[in-house]
Tab-separated table of C-alpha atoms and ligand atoms in Angstrom:
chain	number	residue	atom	x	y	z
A	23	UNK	CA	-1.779	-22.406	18.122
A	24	UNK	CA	-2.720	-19.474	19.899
A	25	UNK	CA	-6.081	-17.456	20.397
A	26	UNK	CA	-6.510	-14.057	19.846
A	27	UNK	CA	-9.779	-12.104	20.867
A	28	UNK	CA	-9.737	-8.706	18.944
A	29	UNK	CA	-12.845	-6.831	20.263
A	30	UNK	CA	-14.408	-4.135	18.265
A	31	UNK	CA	-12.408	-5.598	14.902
A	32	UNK	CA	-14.953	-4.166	12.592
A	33	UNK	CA	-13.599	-0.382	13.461
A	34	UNK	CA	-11.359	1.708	11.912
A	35	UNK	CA	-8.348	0.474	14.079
A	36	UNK	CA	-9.294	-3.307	14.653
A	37	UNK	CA	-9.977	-3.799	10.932
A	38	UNK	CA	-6.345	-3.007	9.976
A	39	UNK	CA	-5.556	-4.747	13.251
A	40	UNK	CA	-6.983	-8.282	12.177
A	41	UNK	CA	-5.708	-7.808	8.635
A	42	UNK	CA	-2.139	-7.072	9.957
A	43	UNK	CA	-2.036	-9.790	12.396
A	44	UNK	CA	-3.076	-12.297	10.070
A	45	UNK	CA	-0.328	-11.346	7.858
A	46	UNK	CA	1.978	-11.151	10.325
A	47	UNK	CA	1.593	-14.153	12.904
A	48	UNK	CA	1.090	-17.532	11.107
A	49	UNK	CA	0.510	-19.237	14.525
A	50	UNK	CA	-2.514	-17.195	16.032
A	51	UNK	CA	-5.995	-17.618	15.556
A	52	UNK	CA	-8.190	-14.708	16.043
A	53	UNK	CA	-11.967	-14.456	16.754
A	54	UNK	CA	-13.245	-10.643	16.194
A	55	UNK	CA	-15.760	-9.685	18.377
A	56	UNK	CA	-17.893	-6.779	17.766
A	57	UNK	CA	-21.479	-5.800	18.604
A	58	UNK	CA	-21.435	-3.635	14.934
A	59	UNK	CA	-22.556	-0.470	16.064
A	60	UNK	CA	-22.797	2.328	12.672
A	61	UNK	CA	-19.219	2.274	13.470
A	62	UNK	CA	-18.589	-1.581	12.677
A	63	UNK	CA	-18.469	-2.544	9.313
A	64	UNK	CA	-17.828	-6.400	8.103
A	65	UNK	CA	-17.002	-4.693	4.262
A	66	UNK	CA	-13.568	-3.500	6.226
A	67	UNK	CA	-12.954	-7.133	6.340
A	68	UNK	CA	-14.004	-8.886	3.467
A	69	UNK	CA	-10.655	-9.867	1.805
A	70	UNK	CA	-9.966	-11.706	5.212
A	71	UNK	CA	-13.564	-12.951	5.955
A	72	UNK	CA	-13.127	-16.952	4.893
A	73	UNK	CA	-9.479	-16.622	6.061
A	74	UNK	CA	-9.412	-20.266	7.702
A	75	UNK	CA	-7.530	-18.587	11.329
A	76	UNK	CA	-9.745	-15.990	11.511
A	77	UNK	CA	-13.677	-16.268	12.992
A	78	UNK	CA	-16.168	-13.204	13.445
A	79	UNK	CA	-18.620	-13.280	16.432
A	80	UNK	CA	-21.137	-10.635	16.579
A	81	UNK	CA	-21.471	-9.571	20.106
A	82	UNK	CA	-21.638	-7.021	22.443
A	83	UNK	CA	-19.146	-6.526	25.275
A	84	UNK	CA	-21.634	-5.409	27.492
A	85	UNK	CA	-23.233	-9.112	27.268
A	86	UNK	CA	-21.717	-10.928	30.196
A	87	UNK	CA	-22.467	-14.675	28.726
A	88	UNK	CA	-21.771	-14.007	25.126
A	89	UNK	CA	-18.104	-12.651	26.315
A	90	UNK	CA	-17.927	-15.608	28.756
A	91	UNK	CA	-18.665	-17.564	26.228
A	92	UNK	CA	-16.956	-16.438	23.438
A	93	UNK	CA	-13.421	-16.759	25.948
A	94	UNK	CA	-14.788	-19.916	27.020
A	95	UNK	CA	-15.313	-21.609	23.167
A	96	UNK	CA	-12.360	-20.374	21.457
A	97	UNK	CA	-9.560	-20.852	24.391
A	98	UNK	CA	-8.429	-17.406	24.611
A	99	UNK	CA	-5.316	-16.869	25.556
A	100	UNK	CA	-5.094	-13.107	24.643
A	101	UNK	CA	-6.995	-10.073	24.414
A	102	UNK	CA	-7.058	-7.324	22.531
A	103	UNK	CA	-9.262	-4.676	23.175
A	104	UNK	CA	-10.965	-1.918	21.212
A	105	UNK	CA	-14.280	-2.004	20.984
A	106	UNK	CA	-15.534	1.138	21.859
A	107	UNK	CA	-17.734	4.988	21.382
A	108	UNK	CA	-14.635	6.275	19.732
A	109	UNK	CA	-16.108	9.728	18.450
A	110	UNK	CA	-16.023	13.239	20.750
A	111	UNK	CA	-18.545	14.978	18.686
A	112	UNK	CA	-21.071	12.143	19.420
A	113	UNK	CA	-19.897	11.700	22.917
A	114	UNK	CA	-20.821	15.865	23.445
A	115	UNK	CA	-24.400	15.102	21.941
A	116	UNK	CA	-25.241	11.718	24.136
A	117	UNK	CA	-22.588	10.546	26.241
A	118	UNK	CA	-24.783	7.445	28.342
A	119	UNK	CA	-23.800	5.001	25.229
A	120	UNK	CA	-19.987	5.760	25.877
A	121	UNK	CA	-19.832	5.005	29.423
A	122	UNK	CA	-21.866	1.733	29.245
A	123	UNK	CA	-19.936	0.285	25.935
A	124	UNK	CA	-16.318	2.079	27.335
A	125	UNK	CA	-16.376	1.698	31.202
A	126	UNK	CA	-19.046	-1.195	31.810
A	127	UNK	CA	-18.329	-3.011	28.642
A	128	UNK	CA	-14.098	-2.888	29.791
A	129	UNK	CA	-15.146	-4.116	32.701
A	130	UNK	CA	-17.436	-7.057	31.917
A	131	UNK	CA	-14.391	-7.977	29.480
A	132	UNK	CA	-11.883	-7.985	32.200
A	133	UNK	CA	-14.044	-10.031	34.570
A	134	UNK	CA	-14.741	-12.843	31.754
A	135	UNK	CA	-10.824	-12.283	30.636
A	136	UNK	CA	-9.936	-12.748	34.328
A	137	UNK	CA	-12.464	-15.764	35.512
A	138	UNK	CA	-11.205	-17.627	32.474
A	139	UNK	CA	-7.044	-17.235	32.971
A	140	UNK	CA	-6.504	-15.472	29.610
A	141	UNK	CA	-2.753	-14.636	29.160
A	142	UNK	CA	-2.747	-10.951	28.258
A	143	UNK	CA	-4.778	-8.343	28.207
A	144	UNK	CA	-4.226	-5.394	26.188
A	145	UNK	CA	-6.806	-2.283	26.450
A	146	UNK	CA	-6.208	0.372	23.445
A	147	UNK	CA	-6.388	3.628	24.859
A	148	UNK	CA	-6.034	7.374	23.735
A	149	UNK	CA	-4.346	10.347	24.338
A	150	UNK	CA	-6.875	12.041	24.946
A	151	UNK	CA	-7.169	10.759	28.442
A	152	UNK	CA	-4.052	13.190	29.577
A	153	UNK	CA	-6.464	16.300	28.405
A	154	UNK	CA	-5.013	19.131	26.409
A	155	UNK	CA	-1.791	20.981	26.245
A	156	UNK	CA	-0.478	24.556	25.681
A	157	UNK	CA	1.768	25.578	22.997
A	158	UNK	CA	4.459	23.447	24.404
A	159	UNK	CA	5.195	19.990	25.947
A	160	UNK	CA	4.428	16.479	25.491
A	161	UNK	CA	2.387	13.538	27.495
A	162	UNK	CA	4.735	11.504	29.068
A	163	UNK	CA	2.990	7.985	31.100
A	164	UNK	CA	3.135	10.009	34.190
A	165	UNK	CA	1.399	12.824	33.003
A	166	UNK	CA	-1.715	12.923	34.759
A	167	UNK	CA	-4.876	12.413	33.763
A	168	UNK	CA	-7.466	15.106	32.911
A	169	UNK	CA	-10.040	14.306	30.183
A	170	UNK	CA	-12.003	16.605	28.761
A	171	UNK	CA	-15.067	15.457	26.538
A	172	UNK	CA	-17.375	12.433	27.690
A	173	UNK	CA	-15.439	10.255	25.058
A	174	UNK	CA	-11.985	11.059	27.099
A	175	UNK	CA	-13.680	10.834	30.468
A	176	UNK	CA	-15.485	7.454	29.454
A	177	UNK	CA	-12.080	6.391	28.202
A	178	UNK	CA	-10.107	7.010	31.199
A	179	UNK	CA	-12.173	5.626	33.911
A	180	UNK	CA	-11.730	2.398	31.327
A	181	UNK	CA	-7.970	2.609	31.861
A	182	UNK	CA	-8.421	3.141	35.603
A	183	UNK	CA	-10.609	-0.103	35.888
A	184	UNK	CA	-8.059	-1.772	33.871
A	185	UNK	CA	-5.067	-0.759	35.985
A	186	UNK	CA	-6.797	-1.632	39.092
A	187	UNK	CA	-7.525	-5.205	37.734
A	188	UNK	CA	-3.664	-5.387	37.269
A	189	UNK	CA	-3.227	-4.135	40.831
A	190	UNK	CA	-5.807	-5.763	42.616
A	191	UNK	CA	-5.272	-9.328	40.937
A	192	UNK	CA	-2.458	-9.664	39.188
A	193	UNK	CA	-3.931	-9.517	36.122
A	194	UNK	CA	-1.688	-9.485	33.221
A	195	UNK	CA	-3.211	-6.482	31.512
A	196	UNK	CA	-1.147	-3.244	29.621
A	197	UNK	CA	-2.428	-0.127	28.858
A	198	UNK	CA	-1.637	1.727	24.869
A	199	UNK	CA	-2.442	5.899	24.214
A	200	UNK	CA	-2.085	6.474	20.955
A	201	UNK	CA	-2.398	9.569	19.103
A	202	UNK	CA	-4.467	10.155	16.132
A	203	UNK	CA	-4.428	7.058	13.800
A	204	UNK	CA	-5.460	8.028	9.912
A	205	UNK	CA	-5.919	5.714	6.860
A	206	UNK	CA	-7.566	3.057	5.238
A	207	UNK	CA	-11.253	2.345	6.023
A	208	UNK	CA	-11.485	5.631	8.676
A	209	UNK	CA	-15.114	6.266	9.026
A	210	UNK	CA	-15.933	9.453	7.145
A	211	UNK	CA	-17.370	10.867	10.472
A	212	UNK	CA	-13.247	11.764	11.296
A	213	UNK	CA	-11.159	14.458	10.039
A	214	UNK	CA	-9.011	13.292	7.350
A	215	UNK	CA	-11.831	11.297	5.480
A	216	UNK	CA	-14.773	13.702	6.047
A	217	UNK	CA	-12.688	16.042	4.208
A	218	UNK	CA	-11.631	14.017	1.686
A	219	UNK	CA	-15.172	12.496	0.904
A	220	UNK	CA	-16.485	16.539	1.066
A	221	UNK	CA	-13.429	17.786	-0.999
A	222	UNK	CA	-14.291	15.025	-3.389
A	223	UNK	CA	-18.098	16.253	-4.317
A	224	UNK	CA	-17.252	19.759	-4.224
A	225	UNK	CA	-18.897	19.938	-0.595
A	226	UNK	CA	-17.585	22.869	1.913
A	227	UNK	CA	-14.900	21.427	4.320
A	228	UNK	CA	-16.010	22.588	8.061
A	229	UNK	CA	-12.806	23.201	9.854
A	230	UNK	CA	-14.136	23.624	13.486
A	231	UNK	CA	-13.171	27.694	15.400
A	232	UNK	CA	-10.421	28.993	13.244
A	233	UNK	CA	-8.644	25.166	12.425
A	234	UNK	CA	-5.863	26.077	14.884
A	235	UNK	CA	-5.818	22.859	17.312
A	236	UNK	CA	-3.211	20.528	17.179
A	237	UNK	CA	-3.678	16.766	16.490
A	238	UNK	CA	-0.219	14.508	16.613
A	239	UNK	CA	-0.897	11.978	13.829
A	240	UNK	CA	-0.056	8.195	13.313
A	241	UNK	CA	-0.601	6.306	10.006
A	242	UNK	CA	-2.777	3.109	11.258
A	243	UNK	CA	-0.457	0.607	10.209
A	244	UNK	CA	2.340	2.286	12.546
A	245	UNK	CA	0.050	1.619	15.417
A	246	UNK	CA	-0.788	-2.037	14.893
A	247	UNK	CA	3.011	-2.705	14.835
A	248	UNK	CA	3.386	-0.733	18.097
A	249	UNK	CA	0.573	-2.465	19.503
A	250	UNK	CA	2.105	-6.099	18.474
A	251	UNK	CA	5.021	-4.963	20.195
A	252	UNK	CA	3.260	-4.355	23.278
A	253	UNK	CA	1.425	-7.277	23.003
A	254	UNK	CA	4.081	-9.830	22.945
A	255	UNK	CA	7.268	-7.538	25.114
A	256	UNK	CA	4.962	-4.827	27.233
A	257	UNK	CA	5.208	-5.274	30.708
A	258	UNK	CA	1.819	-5.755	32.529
A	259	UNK	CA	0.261	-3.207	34.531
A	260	UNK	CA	2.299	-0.814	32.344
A	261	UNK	CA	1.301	2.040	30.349
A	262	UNK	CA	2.877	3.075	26.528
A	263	UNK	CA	2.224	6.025	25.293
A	264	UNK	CA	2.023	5.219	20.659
A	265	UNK	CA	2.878	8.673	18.713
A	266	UNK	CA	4.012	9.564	15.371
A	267	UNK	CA	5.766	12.646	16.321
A	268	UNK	CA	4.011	14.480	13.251
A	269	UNK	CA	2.084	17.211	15.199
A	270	UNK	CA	0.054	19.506	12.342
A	271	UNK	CA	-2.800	21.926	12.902
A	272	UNK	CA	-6.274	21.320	11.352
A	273	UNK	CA	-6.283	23.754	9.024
A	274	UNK	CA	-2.916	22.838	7.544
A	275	UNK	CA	-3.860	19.392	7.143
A	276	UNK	CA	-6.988	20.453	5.384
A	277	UNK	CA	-4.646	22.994	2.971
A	278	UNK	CA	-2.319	19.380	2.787
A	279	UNK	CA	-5.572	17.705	1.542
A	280	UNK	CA	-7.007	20.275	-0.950
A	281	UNK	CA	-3.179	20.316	-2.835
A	282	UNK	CA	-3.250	16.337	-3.178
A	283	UNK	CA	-6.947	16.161	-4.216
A	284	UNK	CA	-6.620	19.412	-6.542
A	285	UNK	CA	-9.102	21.162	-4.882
A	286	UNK	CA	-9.522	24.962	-4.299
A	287	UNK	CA	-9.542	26.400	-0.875
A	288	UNK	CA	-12.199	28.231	-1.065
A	289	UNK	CA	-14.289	24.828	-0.345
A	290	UNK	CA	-12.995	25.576	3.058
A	291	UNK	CA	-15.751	27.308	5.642
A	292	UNK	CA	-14.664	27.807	9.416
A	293	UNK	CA	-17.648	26.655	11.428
A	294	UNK	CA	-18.508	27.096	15.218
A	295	UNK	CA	-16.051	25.142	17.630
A	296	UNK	CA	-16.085	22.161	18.981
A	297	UNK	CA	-17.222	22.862	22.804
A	298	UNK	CA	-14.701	22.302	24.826
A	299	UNK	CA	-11.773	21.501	21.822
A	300	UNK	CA	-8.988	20.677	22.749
A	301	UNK	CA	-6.419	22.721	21.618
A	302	UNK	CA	-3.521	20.687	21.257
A	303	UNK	CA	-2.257	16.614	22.245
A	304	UNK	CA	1.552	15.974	21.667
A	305	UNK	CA	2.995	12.523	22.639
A	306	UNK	CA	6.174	11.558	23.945
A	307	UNK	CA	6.502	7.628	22.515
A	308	UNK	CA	10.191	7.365	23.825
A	309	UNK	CA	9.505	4.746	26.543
A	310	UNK	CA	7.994	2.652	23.852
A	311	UNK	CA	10.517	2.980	21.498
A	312	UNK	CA	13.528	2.354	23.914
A	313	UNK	CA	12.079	-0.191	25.979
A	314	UNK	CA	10.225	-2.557	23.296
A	315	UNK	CA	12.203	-1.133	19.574
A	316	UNK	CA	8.939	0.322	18.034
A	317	UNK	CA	9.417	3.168	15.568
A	318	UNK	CA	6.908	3.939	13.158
A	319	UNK	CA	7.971	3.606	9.560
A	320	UNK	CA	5.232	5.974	7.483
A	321	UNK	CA	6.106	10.082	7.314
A	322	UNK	CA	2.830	12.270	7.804
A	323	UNK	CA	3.757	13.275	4.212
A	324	UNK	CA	3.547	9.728	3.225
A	325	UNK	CA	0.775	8.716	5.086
A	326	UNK	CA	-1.567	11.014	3.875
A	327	UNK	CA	-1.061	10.380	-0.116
A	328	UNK	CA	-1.642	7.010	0.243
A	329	UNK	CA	-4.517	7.456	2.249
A	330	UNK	CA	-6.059	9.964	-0.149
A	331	UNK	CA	-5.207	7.205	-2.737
A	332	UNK	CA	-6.699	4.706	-0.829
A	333	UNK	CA	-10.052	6.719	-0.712
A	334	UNK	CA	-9.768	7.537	-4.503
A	335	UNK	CA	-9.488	3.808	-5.009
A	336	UNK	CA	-12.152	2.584	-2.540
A	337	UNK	CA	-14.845	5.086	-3.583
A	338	UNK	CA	-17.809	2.934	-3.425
A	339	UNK	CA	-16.637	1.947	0.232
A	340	UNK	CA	-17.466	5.276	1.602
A	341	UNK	CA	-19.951	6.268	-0.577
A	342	UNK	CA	-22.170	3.162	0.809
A	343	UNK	CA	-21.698	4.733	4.092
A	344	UNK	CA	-22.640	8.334	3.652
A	345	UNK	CA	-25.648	7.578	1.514
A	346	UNK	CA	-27.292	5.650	4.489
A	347	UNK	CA	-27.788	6.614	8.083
A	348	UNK	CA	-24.611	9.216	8.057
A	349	UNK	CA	-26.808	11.601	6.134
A	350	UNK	CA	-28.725	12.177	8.813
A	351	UNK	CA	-25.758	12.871	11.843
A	352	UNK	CA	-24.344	15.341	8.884
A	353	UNK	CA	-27.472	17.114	8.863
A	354	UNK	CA	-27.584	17.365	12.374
A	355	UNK	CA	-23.795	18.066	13.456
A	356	UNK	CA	-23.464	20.330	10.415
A	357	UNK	CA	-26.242	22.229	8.795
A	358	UNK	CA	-27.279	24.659	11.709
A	359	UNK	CA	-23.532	24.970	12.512
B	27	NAD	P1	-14.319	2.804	15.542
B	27	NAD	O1	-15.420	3.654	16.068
B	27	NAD	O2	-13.938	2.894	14.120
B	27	NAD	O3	-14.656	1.256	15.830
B	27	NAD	C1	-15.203	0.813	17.042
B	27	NAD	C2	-15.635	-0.638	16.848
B	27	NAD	O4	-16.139	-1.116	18.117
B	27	NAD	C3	-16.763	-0.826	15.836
B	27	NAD	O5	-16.498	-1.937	15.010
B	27	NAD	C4	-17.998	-1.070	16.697
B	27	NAD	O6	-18.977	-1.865	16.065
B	27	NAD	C5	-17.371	-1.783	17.890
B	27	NAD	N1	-18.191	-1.640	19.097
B	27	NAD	C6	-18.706	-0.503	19.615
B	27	NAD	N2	-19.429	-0.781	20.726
B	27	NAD	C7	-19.330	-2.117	20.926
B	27	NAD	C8	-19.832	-2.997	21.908
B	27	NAD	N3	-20.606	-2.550	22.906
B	27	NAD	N4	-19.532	-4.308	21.827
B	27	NAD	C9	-18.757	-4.790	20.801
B	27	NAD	N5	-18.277	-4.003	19.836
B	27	NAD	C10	-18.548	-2.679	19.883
B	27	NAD	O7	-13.089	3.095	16.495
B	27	NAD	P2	-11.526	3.210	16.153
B	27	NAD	O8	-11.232	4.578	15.691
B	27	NAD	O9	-11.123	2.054	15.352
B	27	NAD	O10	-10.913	3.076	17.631
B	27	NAD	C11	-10.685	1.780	18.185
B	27	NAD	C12	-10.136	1.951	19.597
B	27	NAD	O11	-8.930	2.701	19.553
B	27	NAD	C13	-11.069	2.703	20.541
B	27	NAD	O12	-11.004	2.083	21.813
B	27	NAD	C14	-10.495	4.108	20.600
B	27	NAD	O13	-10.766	4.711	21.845
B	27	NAD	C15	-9.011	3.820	20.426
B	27	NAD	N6	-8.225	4.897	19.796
B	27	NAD	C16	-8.618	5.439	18.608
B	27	NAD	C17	-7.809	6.412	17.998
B	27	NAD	C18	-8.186	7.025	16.673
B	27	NAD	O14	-7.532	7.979	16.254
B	27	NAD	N7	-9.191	6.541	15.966
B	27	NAD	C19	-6.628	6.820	18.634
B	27	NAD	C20	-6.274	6.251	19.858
B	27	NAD	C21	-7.069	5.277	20.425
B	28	DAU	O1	-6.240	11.568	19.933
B	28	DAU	C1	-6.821	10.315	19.734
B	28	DAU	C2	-8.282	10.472	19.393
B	28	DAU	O2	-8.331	10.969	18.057
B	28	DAU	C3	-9.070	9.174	19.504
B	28	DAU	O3	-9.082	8.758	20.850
B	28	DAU	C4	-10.510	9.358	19.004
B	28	DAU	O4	-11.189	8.122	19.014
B	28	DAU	C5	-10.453	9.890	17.587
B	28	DAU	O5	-11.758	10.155	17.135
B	28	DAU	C6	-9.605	11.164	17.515
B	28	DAU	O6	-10.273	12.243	18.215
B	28	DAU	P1	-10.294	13.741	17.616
B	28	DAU	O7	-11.442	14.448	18.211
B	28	DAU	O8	-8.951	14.366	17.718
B	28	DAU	O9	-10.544	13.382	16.045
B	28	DAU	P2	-11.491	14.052	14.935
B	28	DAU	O10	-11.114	13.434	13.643
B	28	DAU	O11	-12.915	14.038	15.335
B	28	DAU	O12	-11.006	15.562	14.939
B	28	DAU	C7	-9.646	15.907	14.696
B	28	DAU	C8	-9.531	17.417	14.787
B	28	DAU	O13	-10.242	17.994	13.680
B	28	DAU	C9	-10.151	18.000	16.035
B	28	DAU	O14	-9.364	19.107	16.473
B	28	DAU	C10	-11.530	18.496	15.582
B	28	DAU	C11	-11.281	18.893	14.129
B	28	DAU	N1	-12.420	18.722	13.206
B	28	DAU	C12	-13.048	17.497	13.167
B	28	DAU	C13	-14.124	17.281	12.334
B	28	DAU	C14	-14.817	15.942	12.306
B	28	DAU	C15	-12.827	19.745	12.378
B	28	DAU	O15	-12.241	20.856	12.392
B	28	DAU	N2	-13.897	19.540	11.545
B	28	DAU	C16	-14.569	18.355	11.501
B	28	DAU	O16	-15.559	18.238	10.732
């Protein structure tokens, strides 16, 4: 049977990444290690916790032994890799946290992954490395790289370490950019659920400058089959670029939200920018697509009922989050604003 290490499986992403992988690969174990940061959540898991192929390490990636060890006890043959600072906002108000879990923590990971022989090694990435675009255009994989926020920045010198690993040694790694992901268990720090949890008590929705920037958005589920495909056909020392092709500005999807939650608009209050927002990511997915089959299979349209559903349904999930520690990072990212 074979080993999967899923770091940072407690996320958004990873969460729907171990549930998917479970479902969808009866021969592969999988150990989820994650340091649960306020972003890390064990309740995203809980239908899969006693699951007898799946084990949860709490760890950081940071921690050189605990890695080593953690590759070392389970027989990893595989890696996949998200742990990470995954929010801009944040990033603009402290950014030292983001380059020691993003770039030191990818590192320490690839040296452990590395020393011990593991298989594959495949670092999720973003977008948002490639920077921001005009009106027009896409990211291709050669589009160069030009991040703008300390989230991006910390993100790409991550992808740079893990392409020179590939280089340097050999080392079997691959490199995903997705777009926006959006759905179940999102932390309610994020767009699409922020607004719904605000639209849902009646709370102002605070569109950042005038809700014009562009976001290119991919239902979660869409990317864990892309990054499966990657994972068992992507070519190492490659890059894929993962997009829905369902580009929508802010304020639209906000408008999108309000009709499916029967809410009025005039919950909606344009607050100061985001500094430095980019205005607009587009991504061209066709290399994945043609070289490994991937297509996604959700429409934006889609996507977002049944994520609005899904936070209708799963209520007291977010509610246990913003009644704790997220009251305070509202206050502070939103009241003066
Ligand atoms: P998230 O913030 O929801 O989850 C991050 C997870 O990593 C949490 O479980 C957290 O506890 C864990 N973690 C953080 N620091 C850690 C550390 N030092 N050691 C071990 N675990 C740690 O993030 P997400 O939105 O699920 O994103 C996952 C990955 O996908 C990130 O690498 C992000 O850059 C990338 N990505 C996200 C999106 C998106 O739209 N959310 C799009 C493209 C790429
Ligand atoms: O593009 C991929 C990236 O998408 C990932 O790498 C990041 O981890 C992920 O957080 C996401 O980054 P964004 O900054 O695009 O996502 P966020 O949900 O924070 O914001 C989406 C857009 O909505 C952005 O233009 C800012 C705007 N926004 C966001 C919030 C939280 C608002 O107008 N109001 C808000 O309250």
């Amino acid at each position: 049977m074979r080993s999967l290490l899923v770091t940072g499986g407690a996320g958004f992403i990873g969460s729907n990444f171990v549930r998917y992988f479970l479902e969808s690969h009866p021969d592969v174990r999988l150990v989820n290690f994650d340091k649960l940061t306020y972003a890390g959540n064990l309740d995203n898991l809980r239908d899969v916790q006693d699951h007898d192929r799946y084990t949860f390490v709490r760890g950081d990636i940071c921690d050189r032994d605990a890695v080593q060890g953690t590759i070392k006890k389970y027989d990893i043959d595989a890696v996949v890799h998200f742990a990470a600072e995954s929010h801009v906002d944040r990033s603009i108000h402290g950014a030292a946290v983001f380059v020691t879990t993003n770039v030191l923590g990818t590192q320490v990971l690839l040296d452990a992954a590395r020393e011990q022989k593991v298989g594959k090694f495949l670092h999720v990435s973003t977008d948002e490395v490639y920077g921001s675009l005009g009106a027009t255009g896409k990211f291709t994989e050669s589009s160069p790289l030009h991040p703008n926020s300390p989230y991006a920045a910390s993100k790409a010198g991550s992808d740079l370490l893990v392409l020179a690993a590939a280089h340097t040694f050999g080392f079997p790694a691959v490199i995903t950019r997705c777009s926006n992901n959006y759905g179940p268990y999102q932390f309610p720090e994020k767009l699409i659920p922020l607004m719904i949890a605000n639209a849902t008590d009646d709370k102002p929705l605070p569109v950042y400058g005038e809700g014009a920037n562009v976001r290119d958005w991919l239902f979660v589920r869409d990317h864990c089959t892309a990054l499966d495909a990657v994972l068992e056909r992507g070519r190492s020392g490659e890059v894929y670029n993962i997009g829905g092709d369902s580009e929508c500005r802010n304020i639209d999807i906000v408008r999108l939200l309000l009709g499916i939650l029967r809410k009025p608009e005039s919950l909606i209050t344009f607050v100061k920018d985001r500094p430095g927002h980019d205005l607009r990511y587009a991504i061209d997915a066709s290399k994945i697509m043609s070289e490994l089959g991937w297509a996604p299979a959700v429409t934006f349209e889609q996507g977002l009922q049944r994520t609005v559903e899904w936070y209708i349904k799963h209520e007291p999930w977010w509610r246990g989050i913003i009644s704790g520690a997220y009251k305070q990072y509202y206050r502070e990212m939103y009241e003066e604003r």
